Coordinates of C-alpha atoms in Angstrom, one line a residue:
K1 CA 122.2 94.9 112.6
K2 CA 120.4 97.1 114.9
I3 CA 118.6 100.0 114.9
V4 CA 118.8 102.9 117.9
A5 CA 116.6 105.5 118.4
N6 CA 117.3 109.0 119.3
P7 CA 115.8 110.6 121.8
A8 CA 115.3 107.3 123.7
T9 CA 112.0 108.6 125.2
Y10 CA 110.1 107.5 122.3
K11 CA 108.3 104.1 122.3
T12 CA 108.9 102.2 119.0
Q13 CA 107.8 99.3 117.4
L14 CA 109.8 97.5 114.3
D15 CA 107.6 95.3 112.2
V16 CA 108.9 93.4 108.5
W17 CA 107.4 92.5 105.6
N18 CA 107.2 88.7 105.0
G19 CA 105.8 88.6 101.7
T20 CA 102.7 88.2 102.8
G21 CA 101.8 90.4 105.7
W22 CA 103.3 92.3 108.6
S23 CA 106.3 90.2 111.7
E24 CA 106.9 92.3 114.6
V25 CA 110.3 92.3 115.5
G26 CA 110.2 93.7 118.7
I27 CA 109.9 97.3 120.5
M28 CA 112.1 99.6 122.3
D29 CA 110.8 100.8 125.3
G30 CA 112.2 104.2 125.4
N31 CA 115.4 103.1 127.8
D32 CA 118.3 105.1 127.4
D33 CA 120.2 102.0 126.0
S34 CA 117.1 100.8 124.1
Q35 CA 118.1 99.2 120.9
L36 CA 116.7 96.4 118.4
N37 CA 118.7 93.5 116.9
Y38 CA 117.0 93.0 113.4
D39 CA 117.2 91.1 110.2
V40 CA 115.1 93.3 108.0
F41 CA 117.9 93.4 104.9
N42 CA 117.9 89.6 104.6
C43 CA 117.8 90.5 101.2
A44 CA 118.5 93.7 99.3
F45 CA 114.8 95.2 99.0
G46 CA 113.3 94.1 102.7
F47 CA 110.5 96.5 103.5
Y48 CA 109.9 97.7 107.1
S49 CA 107.5 100.0 109.1
I50 CA 108.8 102.0 112.2
L51 CA 105.7 102.8 114.7
S52 CA 106.6 105.4 117.4
T53 CA 105.0 107.1 120.1
N54 CA 105.9 109.7 122.3
P55 CA 104.7 109.2 126.0
K56 CA 105.9 112.7 126.9
G57 CA 104.0 114.3 124.1
E58 CA 106.8 116.4 123.2
G59 CA 107.0 117.6 119.5
N60 CA 110.5 116.6 118.6
R61 CA 111.1 114.5 115.9
I62 CA 113.2 111.1 116.1
T63 CA 116.3 110.0 114.4
Y64 CA 117.1 106.4 114.2
T65 CA 120.2 105.0 113.5
F66 CA 121.0 102.1 111.6
S67 CA 124.0 99.9 111.6
G68 CA 125.3 97.0 109.7
N69 CA 125.7 96.3 106.0
L70 CA 124.0 97.6 103.6
Y71 CA 124.0 95.2 99.9
G72 CA 127.0 96.6 97.8
N73 CA 128.1 95.3 94.7
S74 CA 126.1 91.9 94.9
N75 CA 123.8 90.3 92.8
P76 CA 120.7 89.6 95.2
K77 CA 117.8 87.1 94.4
V78 CA 114.6 88.8 95.4
A79 CA 111.4 86.7 96.1
V80 CA 108.3 88.2 94.6
E81 CA 104.9 87.3 96.0
K82 CA 101.4 87.4 94.0
G83 CA 100.3 90.8 94.0
W84 CA 101.4 94.3 95.6
A85 CA 105.2 93.7 96.6
P86 CA 106.4 96.4 99.2
M87 CA 110.3 96.9 99.0
S88 CA 112.9 99.1 99.7
N89 CA 116.3 100.1 98.4
G90 CA 118.7 98.2 100.7
F91 CA 121.7 99.1 98.2
T92 CA 124.4 101.5 99.2
G93 CA 123.7 103.6 96.0
I94 CA 120.7 105.1 94.4
M95 CA 118.6 102.6 92.2
D96 CA 118.4 103.9 88.8
G97 CA 114.3 103.2 87.9
E98 CA 114.7 103.0 84.1
E99 CA 116.9 100.0 85.0
M100 CA 114.7 98.4 87.3
L101 CA 112.3 98.9 84.7
N102 CA 114.9 96.9 82.1
A103 CA 115.3 94.4 85.0
L104 CA 111.8 93.5 85.3
E105 CA 111.5 92.8 81.5
N106 CA 110.4 89.0 80.8
T107 CA 110.2 88.4 84.6
G108 CA 106.3 87.7 85.0
V109 CA 106.5 90.9 87.1
D110 CA 104.7 94.4 85.4
E111 CA 107.5 96.6 84.4
V112 CA 106.0 99.2 86.5
V113 CA 107.5 100.7 90.0
Y114 CA 105.3 102.5 92.2
T115 CA 106.3 105.1 94.9
P116 CA 104.6 107.2 97.4
T117 CA 103.9 110.9 96.5
Q118 CA 102.1 111.8 99.7
T119 CA 100.6 110.9 102.8
I120 CA 96.8 111.4 103.0
S121 CA 94.9 110.9 106.5
G122 CA 98.0 108.2 107.5
H123 CA 97.7 106.2 104.1
L124 CA 100.4 106.4 101.6
Q125 CA 99.5 107.5 98.1
W126 CA 100.9 105.4 95.5
T127 CA 101.9 106.3 91.8
G128 CA 103.1 104.1 89.1
H129 CA 105.9 104.7 86.8
T130 CA 106.4 103.1 83.3
G131 CA 108.4 104.2 80.5
L132 CA 105.7 107.1 79.8
R133 CA 106.2 108.4 83.0
Y134 CA 109.9 108.5 84.2
L135 CA 110.7 107.2 87.4
E136 CA 113.1 109.4 89.6
E137 CA 115.8 107.4 91.4
V138 CA 115.0 105.7 94.5
K139 CA 117.6 106.5 97.3
P140 CA 119.1 104.0 100.0
M141 CA 116.4 102.7 102.1
D142 CA 113.4 104.5 100.1
V143 CA 110.4 102.4 99.6
F144 CA 108.8 101.3 96.3
M145 CA 106.1 98.8 95.2
L146 CA 106.2 95.8 92.6
R147 CA 102.9 94.1 91.1
N148 CA 103.3 90.6 90.5
N149 CA 100.0 89.1 88.7
A150 CA 101.6 85.5 88.5
N151 CA 102.5 83.1 91.2
K152 CA 105.5 83.7 93.5
N153 CA 108.7 84.8 91.2
E154 CA 112.3 85.1 92.2
L155 CA 114.2 88.1 90.5
T156 CA 117.9 88.2 90.3
L157 CA 118.8 91.9 90.4
N158 CA 122.4 92.9 89.3
Y159 CA 124.0 95.7 91.5
K160 CA 126.0 97.1 88.6
D161 CA 123.2 97.7 86.7
L162 CA 120.9 98.9 89.3
V163 CA 122.9 101.5 91.1
W164 CA 122.5 104.9 89.5
S165 CA 124.5 106.8 86.8
P166 CA 123.8 110.0 85.0
A167 CA 121.7 109.5 82.0
T168 CA 122.6 111.1 78.7
E169 CA 120.2 112.9 76.5
E170 CA 120.0 109.7 74.2
D171 CA 119.0 107.9 77.1
E172 CA 116.1 110.3 78.1
G173 CA 115.3 110.1 74.3
S174 CA 114.6 106.7 74.1
K175 CA 112.2 106.3 77.1
A176 CA 109.4 106.9 74.8
P177 CA 108.2 104.9 71.9
K178 CA 109.2 106.1 68.5
A179 CA 106.0 106.7 66.2
N180 CA 104.1 109.0 63.8
N181 CA 101.0 110.1 65.7
F182 CA 102.3 109.9 69.6
A183 CA 100.0 111.9 71.9
V184 CA 100.5 112.0 76.0
A185 CA 99.1 114.3 78.8
T186 CA 99.0 113.6 82.4
V187 CA 95.9 115.2 84.0
R188 CA 95.9 115.9 87.4
V189 CA 93.1 116.6 90.3
D190 CA 93.8 118.8 93.6
G191 CA 91.1 119.6 96.3
C192 CA 90.3 119.2 99.8
G193 CA 94.1 118.7 100.7
M194 CA 94.7 115.8 98.4
N195 CA 95.6 115.1 94.7
D196 CA 96.3 112.4 92.5
I197 CA 97.4 112.2 88.8
V198 CA 96.3 110.1 85.5
T199 CA 98.4 109.7 82.6
V200 CA 97.2 108.7 78.6
A201 CA 98.9 108.2 75.7
E202 CA 97.9 107.1 72.1
D203 CA 100.2 105.6 69.3
N204 CA 100.0 103.1 66.9
V205 CA 102.4 100.9 68.9
F206 CA 99.9 100.7 71.7
S207 CA 96.8 98.5 72.1
A208 CA 93.4 98.7 74.1
D209 CA 94.6 96.2 76.5
F210 CA 97.1 96.1 78.9
D211 CA 100.8 97.1 77.7
N212 CA 103.2 96.2 79.9
R213 CA 106.0 98.6 79.9
Y214 CA 103.6 101.6 79.2
D215 CA 100.5 100.8 81.2
A216 CA 100.1 100.7 85.2
E217 CA 97.0 99.7 87.1
K218 CA 96.1 102.1 89.5
Y219 CA 97.0 101.2 93.3
N220 CA 93.8 101.0 95.5
N221 CA 94.4 104.1 97.2
E222 CA 91.9 105.1 99.8
D223 CA 91.3 108.5 99.9
I224 CA 91.4 109.8 96.3
R225 CA 91.7 108.0 93.2
F226 CA 91.8 109.4 89.7
Y227 CA 92.0 106.9 87.1
V228 CA 90.9 105.7 83.3
N229 CA 88.2 103.3 83.5
A230 CA 88.6 100.4 80.6
D231 CA 89.1 96.8 81.3
K232 CA 90.9 97.5 84.3
A233 CA 91.6 100.7 86.5
Y234 CA 94.8 102.4 85.2
D235 CA 97.1 104.9 86.4
I236 CA 99.0 105.0 83.0
Y237 CA 96.6 104.3 80.1
A238 CA 98.3 103.5 76.7
T239 CA 96.1 102.9 73.9
D240 CA 95.9 103.2 70.1
N241 CA 92.7 105.5 70.2
L242 CA 92.0 107.7 73.2
N243 CA 88.7 109.2 71.9
N244 CA 85.9 108.2 74.2
T245 CA 88.0 107.3 77.1
F246 CA 86.6 107.2 80.5
V247 CA 88.1 109.0 83.1
G248 CA 86.9 108.2 86.7
L249 CA 87.1 109.7 90.4
M250 CA 87.1 108.4 93.7
T251 CA 86.9 110.6 96.8
T252 CA 86.4 110.4 100.3
K253 CA 86.0 114.2 100.7
A254 CA 83.2 116.1 99.1
G255 CA 84.0 119.8 97.9
K256 CA 85.8 121.8 95.5
Y257 CA 88.6 120.3 92.9
T258 CA 90.8 121.6 90.2
I259 CA 91.8 120.0 87.3
S260 CA 95.2 120.9 85.4
F261 CA 97.2 119.4 82.7
E262 CA 100.9 118.7 82.0
N263 CA 103.5 117.5 79.5
V264 CA 100.6 117.9 76.8
I265 CA 101.0 116.5 73.3
G266 CA 98.2 116.1 71.3
N267 CA 94.7 117.6 70.6
F268 CA 92.2 116.3 73.0
D269 CA 89.2 118.0 75.3
L270 CA 88.0 116.8 78.5
I271 CA 84.4 116.4 78.9
D272 CA 82.8 116.6 82.6
N273 CA 79.6 114.2 82.1
K274 CA 78.0 116.0 85.2
T275 CA 78.2 119.6 84.1
N276 CA 78.3 118.7 80.5
A277 CA 81.7 121.2 80.4
R278 CA 84.4 120.8 77.7
I279 CA 87.9 121.8 78.4
A280 CA 91.0 121.9 76.1
M281 CA 93.7 119.6 77.2
A282 CA 96.3 122.0 77.3
E283 CA 99.0 122.9 79.6
G284 CA 98.0 126.1 81.7
T285 CA 94.2 125.3 81.4
T286 CA 92.6 124.6 84.6
Y287 CA 88.9 123.1 85.5
E288 CA 87.1 123.7 88.4
F289 CA 84.2 121.4 89.8
L290 CA 82.5 120.1 92.6
A291 CA 82.4 116.6 93.5
E292 CA 80.5 114.3 96.4
A293 CA 82.3 112.1 98.6
G294 CA 82.0 108.5 96.6
E295 CA 83.1 107.1 93.2
D296 CA 81.9 108.1 89.8
A297 CA 83.5 105.8 87.2
Y298 CA 82.0 108.0 84.3
R299 CA 82.7 111.6 85.5
F300 CA 85.0 112.3 82.6
M301 CA 85.8 111.6 79.0
I302 CA 88.3 112.3 77.1
V303 CA 87.3 113.0 73.1
E304 CA 89.3 114.1 70.3
A305 CA 89.1 117.8 69.6
A306 CA 86.7 119.3 68.2
K307 CA 84.7 115.9 67.8
A308 CA 81.5 115.1 69.5
P309 CA 81.5 112.4 71.5
T310 CA 80.4 108.9 70.5
N311 CA 80.4 107.3 73.6
T312 CA 78.5 108.5 77.2
P313 CA 78.0 106.7 80.6
A314 CA 74.3 105.9 79.4
T315 CA 75.8 104.2 76.1
K316 CA 78.6 102.6 77.8
A317 CA 76.3 100.8 80.4
A318 CA 73.9 99.4 77.7
V319 CA 77.1 98.2 76.0
K320 CA 78.4 96.5 79.0
A321 CA 75.2 94.7 79.4
T322 CA 76.3 91.3 78.5
K323 CA 74.9 90.1 75.1
A324 CA 75.2 86.6 73.4
L325 CA 73.6 85.5 70.3
I326 CA 72.1 82.3 71.2
N327 CA 69.5 80.5 68.4
D328 CA 68.8 83.9 67.2
Q329 CA 68.1 85.4 70.4
I330 CA 70.0 88.3 72.3
V331 CA 69.8 87.5 76.1
I332 CA 70.5 91.1 77.8
S333 CA 72.1 90.8 81.5
N334 CA 70.6 93.7 83.2
G335 CA 66.7 92.9 82.1
E336 CA 66.3 95.3 79.3
R337 CA 64.0 94.2 76.5
F338 CA 64.4 94.6 72.9
F339 CA 62.0 94.1 69.6
N340 CA 62.8 93.5 66.2
M341 CA 61.6 95.3 63.0
L342 CA 58.3 93.0 63.0
G343 CA 57.4 93.6 66.7
T344 CA 58.7 90.4 68.1
D345 CA 59.9 90.4 71.5
V346 CA 63.7 89.0 71.5
K347 CA 64.3 89.8 75.3

């Protein structure tokens, strides 16, 4: 297989992902017949990076020509290392995201597909897709990521199942769980040339812990992160009770931001714990606020509409203070002191 750059005046470096880091394949120096022989797609999901420079300072875009054989009508085995596993679609056809989620079932790899949504300051911004946030089709040579929380896994991915076929109305309706009290909302934040989203859902088929196929951890995006702050940082948070759910914000830029809501089912409000503003989570509703650079893990809280919050950042901090009942004494890890009704100091 080989890669050719046009125009050839650009210097191009090609790196491939070896499972844990980048390996340099080679550099095209810009000669007219400059090309690289490579073996990026030694599996159907090889991940690669192209770094180009233009010594002449021209503003032309670069066209790369790939030649060789893409995978087609095969059932490759793919090694997935522990942690975040970047990949690309090496099939000749469009990869069906829902079928990829089906293929990940019972493999030990999270049933979440992460795709880049934008580039900020040279960094890709990644968003997770599960059964609650439908995944658009991954085109040939598009990039995506999986998350493996166990040791190295080897997946067998069937071409006939993964290659896209038009979804039917019945397929669309089967993606969401069926229960009586289903509620869902996608919350989006925009500002300072950046944006991010978080999706929340409530249903009695979900739990407060990580639910594979519905929950997604938040990728550690470097410039902006909007996430549910629970037992871990969530990109998609499905639970049996959304009331008093904290939503955190990390941003590298201070300024004005706007929150909006999409795909809303149910009646919930969003409280700004810094300004005490209370916003109805409804499509068409927006909320502007100021944020400093840095992270505020308890900036917002989701509560049931028309109900007063029973949880605040202050009470949350107190609850998180580690407590253990030992010989009728309560040990508080953050150094606070407690007294019983008789005035006896119990630590």
